[in-house]
Phi, psi and omega in degrees: 000133188285165191289170172287131183303322173295337176273318178287323183227070176302329177286333184256332177243140173224161169267132180250344187199130157213146172221194175308322193260321176224168157240127184245125173247150180246134189232128172239147178198179182243151177302140181098345186274146178241126186269160166295148170299148185200164180252136163247129170279167169332116181217170170248139184244141185223121182271117180254016176211158164269146186201164183236117174233151161251127172255153185228141173182141178041045179077001170251153176229159170210152186260140188233114169244096194249130177283163178296129173106343189284166180223135192218152171274134172245100177296152180310134179201165168245128165208176157228173191212162180219141176276101176278352184273190177247019180233156181279158177257129176219111183220153175253150172227125189251093186279129170274148185251350166273128178284150190268186177307331178266137180291142183307316183292351176268002185272127184249005179286135179258142172063180183304156172280170173294156178292000000 
């Protein structure tokens, strides 16, 4: 499993709230930035800006183009990403601390789910 994003990408991720059930991270970057591989547990992602990114994991990649205000489910995954757009990325991740009914390592989805 890859590192916690706050540890692997401290200039981009910051903890804005944490309690026994959730941790909320804020993520920001600029066009052209590439993150270091990191792990996300099951999370809800809320975009605070529109952005275009390319995510990479396990030899696969996918492009994500989301408007501001989008809300998406992000199943647990290890990945790294790059800002391939011409705007900054700004998003929040609400990480769940309880594991769901399916073990985290069995999910093969990369990136956020469709609405």
